[in-house]
XYZ file of C-alpha atoms in Angstrom:
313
model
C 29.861 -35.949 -35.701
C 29.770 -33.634 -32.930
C 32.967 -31.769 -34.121
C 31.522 -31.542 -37.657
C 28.285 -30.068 -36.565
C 29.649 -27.772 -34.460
C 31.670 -25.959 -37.708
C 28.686 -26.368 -39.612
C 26.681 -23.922 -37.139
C 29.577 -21.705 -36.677
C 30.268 -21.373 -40.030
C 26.096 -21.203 -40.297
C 26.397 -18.017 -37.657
C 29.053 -15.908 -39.484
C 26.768 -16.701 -42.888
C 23.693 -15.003 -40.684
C 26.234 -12.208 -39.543
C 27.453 -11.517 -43.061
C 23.881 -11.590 -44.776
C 22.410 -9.515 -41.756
C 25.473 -6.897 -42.515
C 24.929 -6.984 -46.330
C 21.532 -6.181 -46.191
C 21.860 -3.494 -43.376
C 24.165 -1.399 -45.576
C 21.939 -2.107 -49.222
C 18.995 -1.231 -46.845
C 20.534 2.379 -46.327
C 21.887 2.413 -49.742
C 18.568 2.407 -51.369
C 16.669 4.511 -49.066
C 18.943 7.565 -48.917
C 16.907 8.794 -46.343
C 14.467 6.625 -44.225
C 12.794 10.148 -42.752
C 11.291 11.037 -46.077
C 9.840 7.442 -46.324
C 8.433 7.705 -43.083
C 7.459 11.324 -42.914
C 6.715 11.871 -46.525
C 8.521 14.568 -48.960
C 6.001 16.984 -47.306
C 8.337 16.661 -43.964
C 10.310 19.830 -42.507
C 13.876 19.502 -42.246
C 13.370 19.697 -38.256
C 10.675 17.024 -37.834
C 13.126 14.764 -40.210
C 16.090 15.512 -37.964
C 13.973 15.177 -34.553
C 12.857 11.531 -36.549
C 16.769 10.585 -36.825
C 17.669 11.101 -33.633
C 14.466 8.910 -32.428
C 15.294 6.044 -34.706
C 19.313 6.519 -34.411
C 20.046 7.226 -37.600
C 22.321 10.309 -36.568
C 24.864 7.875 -35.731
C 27.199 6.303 -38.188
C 25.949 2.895 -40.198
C 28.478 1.057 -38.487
C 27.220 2.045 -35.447
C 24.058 1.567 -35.960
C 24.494 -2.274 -37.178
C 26.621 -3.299 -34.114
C 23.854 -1.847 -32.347
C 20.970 -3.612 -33.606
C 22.958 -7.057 -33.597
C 24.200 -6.494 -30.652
C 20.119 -6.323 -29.293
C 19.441 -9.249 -31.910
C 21.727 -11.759 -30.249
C 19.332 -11.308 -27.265
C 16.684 -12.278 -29.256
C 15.223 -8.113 -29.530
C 15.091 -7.702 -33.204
C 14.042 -3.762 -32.506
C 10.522 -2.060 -33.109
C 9.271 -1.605 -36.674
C 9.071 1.949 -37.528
C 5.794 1.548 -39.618
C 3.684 1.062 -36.327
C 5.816 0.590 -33.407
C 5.431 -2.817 -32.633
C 8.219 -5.519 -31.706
C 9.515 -6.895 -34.910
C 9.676 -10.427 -33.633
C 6.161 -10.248 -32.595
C 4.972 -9.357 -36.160
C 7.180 -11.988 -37.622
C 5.761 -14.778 -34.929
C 2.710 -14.262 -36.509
C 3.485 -15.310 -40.045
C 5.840 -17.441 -39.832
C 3.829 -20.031 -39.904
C 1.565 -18.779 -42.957
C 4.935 -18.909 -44.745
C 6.706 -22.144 -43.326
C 2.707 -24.048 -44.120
C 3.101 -22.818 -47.486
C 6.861 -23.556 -48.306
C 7.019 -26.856 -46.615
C 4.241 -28.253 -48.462
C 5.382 -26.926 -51.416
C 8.688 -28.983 -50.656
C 6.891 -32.294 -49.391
C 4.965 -31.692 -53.117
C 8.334 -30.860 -55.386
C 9.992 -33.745 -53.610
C 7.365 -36.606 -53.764
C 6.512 -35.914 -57.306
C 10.253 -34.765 -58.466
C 11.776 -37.820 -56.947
C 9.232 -40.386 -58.314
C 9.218 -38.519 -61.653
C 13.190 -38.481 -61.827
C 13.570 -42.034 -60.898
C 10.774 -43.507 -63.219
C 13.122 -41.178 -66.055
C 16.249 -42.215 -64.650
C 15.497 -45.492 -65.394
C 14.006 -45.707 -68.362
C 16.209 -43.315 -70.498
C 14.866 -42.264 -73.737
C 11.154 -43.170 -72.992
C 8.282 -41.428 -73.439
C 8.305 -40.547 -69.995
C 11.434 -39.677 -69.702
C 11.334 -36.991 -72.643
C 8.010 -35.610 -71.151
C 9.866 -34.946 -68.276
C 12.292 -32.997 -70.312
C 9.789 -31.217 -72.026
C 7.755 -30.435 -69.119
C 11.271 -28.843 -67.338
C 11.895 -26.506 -70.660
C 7.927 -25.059 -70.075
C 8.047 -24.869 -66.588
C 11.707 -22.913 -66.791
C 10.196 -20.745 -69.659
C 7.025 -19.609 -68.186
C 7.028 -17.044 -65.601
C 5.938 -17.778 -61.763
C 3.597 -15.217 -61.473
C 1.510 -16.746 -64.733
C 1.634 -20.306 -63.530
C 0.242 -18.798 -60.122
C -2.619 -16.228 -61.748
C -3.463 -19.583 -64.293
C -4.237 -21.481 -61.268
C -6.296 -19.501 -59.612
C -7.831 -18.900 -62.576
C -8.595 -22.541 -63.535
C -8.722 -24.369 -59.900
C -10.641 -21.381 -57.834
C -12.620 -19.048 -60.248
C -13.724 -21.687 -63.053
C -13.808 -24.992 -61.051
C -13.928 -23.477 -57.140
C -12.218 -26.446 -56.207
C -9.522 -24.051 -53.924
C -9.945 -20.659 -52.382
C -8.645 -17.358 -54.946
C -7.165 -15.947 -52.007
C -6.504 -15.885 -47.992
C -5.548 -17.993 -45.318
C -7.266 -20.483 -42.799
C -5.663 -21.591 -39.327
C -5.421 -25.422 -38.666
C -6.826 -24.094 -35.289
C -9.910 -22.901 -37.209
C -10.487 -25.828 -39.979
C -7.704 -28.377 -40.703
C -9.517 -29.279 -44.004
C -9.425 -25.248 -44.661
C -5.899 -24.489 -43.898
C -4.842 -27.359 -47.083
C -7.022 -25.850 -49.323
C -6.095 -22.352 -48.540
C -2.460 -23.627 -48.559
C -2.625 -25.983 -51.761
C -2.683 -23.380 -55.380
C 0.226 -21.456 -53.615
C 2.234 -24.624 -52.696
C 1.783 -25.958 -55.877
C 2.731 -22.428 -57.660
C 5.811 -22.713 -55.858
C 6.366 -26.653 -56.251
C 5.821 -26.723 -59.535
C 9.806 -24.936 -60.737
C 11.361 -27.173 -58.049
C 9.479 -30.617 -59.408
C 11.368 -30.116 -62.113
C 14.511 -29.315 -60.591
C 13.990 -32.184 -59.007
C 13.063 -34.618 -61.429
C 16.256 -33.358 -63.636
C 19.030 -33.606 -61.399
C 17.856 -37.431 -59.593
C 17.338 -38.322 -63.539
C 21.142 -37.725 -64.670
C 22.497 -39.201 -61.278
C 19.771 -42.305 -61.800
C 21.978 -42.950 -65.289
C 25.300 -42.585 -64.189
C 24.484 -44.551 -60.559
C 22.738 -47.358 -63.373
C 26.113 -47.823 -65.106
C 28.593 -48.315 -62.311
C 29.829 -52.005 -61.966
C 28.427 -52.594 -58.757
C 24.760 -52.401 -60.476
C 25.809 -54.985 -63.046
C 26.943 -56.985 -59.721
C 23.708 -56.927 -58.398
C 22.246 -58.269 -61.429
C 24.513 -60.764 -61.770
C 23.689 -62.079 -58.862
C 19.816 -62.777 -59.476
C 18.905 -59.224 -57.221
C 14.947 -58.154 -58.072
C 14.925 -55.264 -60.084
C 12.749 -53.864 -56.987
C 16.022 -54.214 -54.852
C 18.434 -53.015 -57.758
C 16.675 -49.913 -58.003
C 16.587 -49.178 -54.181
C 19.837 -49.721 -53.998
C 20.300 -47.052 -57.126
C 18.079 -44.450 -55.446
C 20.125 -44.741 -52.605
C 23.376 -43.953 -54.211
C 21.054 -41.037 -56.430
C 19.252 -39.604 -53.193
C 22.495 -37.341 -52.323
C 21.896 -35.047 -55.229
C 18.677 -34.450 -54.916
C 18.491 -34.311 -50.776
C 21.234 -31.301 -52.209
C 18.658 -29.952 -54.249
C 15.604 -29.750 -51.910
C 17.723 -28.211 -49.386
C 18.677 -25.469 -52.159
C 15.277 -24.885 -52.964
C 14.230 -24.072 -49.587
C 15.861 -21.009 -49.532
C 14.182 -20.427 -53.117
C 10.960 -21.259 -52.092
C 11.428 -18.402 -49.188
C 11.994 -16.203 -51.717
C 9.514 -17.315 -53.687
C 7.230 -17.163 -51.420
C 7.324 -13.130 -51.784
C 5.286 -13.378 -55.118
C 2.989 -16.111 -54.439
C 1.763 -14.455 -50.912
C 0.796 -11.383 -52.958
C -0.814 -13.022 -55.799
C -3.251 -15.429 -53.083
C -3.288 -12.513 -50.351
C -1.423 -14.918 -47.744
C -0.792 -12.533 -44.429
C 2.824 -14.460 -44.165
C 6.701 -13.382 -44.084
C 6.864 -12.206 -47.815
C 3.692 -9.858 -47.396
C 5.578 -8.360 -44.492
C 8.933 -7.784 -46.695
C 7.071 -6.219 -48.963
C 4.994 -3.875 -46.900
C 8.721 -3.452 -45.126
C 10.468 -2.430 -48.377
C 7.683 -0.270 -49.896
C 7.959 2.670 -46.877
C 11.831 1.568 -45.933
C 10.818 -0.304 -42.547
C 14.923 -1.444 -41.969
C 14.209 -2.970 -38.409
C 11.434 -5.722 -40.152
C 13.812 -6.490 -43.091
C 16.688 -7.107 -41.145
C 14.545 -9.580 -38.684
C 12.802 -11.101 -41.530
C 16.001 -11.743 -42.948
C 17.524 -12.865 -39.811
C 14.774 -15.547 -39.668
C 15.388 -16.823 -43.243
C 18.701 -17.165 -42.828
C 18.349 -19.787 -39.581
C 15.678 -21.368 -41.346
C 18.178 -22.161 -43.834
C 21.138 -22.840 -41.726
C 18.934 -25.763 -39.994
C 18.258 -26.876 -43.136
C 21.551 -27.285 -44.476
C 22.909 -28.516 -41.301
C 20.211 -31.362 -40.939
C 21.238 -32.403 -44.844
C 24.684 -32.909 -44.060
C 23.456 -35.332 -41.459
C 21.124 -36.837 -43.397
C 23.707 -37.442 -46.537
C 26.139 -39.910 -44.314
C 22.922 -41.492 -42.522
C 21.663 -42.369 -46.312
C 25.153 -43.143 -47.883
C 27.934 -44.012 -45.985
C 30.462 -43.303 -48.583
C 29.769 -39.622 -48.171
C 32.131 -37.901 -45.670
C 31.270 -35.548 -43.263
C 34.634 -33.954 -43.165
């Protein structure tokens, strides 16, 4: 177990290393010119050369990234050029903002996807189990965004039930921090429900078919049992899923912090991305990607804990 963790992380670090690289170079590929972001088109030619040589960029972009890794594997991500402050220290303050929202939305997508795909799962062809098909065409169809303006519209403008917009500490009011925390969870639970709820369905309906099932039967097992004994073999796939959402979700996360004015990681990108802020883009996505590393890594384990006939080669 040791051995197979070990490759996981390694091959997790050259995954970081490669997605740090990629976005360096598409970074400097869209913003020809970071000066004239920072500076403004109104900018002489001097102050945007006398800018370069501040920031580095008179040095080649290969230079330039083994530099700033280089400083990152220290743990100094570099200073944003927006305001000059340490890029960690910006994204230490909303990480959490982001990681609230996006792991409740994942405790909501999997309680609800997982109890919806099983109750389909099992009951193929019933009424619930072609709502839950009908409900996964909507949900696909309609666009994030919508789903996230109809809530506030319906839960915080017309019933008040949930804040439009903003954030609450736990430090400051535990009882705030879920209700600032629940419309945008939910906005981005809602796609991966369904995700959810899909995948454990099929694998409920193939697991319900294999022999050993009709063993179980056969042998006076409760239905109660039966069925744990199916989710177990079924919880693989959608343990899978959840952990591919997560990086989703992140991404997600983007849009719904906008819409409910949420001061986390994907407000930051996109302050970053409007004026070309490289430094806070490449940390930000330096952070995502361990996030999801962990993730990944802590599925694998989980998969042979939960079914023993899966192989952690």
């Amino acid at each position: 177990m040791t051995k197979f963790i070990a490759k996981r992380l390694l091959a997790g670090l050259i995954l970081l290393a490669a997605v740090c690289m990629g976005t360096f170079f598409l970074a400097h590929l869209a913003i020809s010119d970071p000066t004239v972001a920072l500076l403004g088109s109104s900018a002489t030619p001097e102050q945007q050369a006398v800018l370069a040589k501040e920031l580095g960029l008179d040095r080649p972009l290969l230079v330039q990234f083994q530099a700033w890794l280089s400083s990152a594997i220290t743990g100094d991500l570099g200073t944003s050029w927006r305001n000059q402050q340490p890029v960690w220290d910006q994204i230490v303050l909303r990480v959490p903002v982001t990681l609230s929202v996006v792991s409740f939305a994942i405790l909501i997508s999997a309680f609800v996807g997982v109890v919806c795909g099983l109750i389909a799962g099992l009951n193929p062809g019933s009424t619930f189990d072609k709502g839950v098909k009908i409900a996964t065409v909507l949900l696909f169809a309609l666009p994030g965004f919508w789903i996230s303006l109809m809530l506030v519209i319906w839960f915080a403008v017309r019933l008040r039930w949930f804040p439009s917009f903003g954030y609450v500490s736990p430090a400051v009011s535990f009882g705030g921090w879920i209700r600032s925390i629940t419309l945008p969870a939910v906005a981005l639970a809602l796609g991966a429900i369904v995700m959810i709820a899909e995948q454990l369905r099929n694998q409920v309906i193939a697991v319900s078919q294999q022999d050993f099932v009709r063993t179980l039967r056969s042998r006076g097992l409760s239905n109660f049992r039966v069925n744990l004994h199916i989710l177990r073999n079924a919880s693989p796939a959608a343990l899978t899923v959840i952990a591919v959402l997560f990086a989703s979700l992140l991404s997600g996360a983007i849009v719904v912090e906008a819409i409910f004015s949420l001061p986390g990681l994907g407000q930051l990108t996109q302050s970053a991305a409007q004026i070309g802020d490289i430094p806070v883009l490449l940390g930000i996505t330096m952070v995502s990607v361990v996030f999801v590393v962990i993730i990944y890594v802590v599925l694998d384990i989980a998969l042979g804990w939960i079914n023993p006939k899966v192989r952690l080669k």
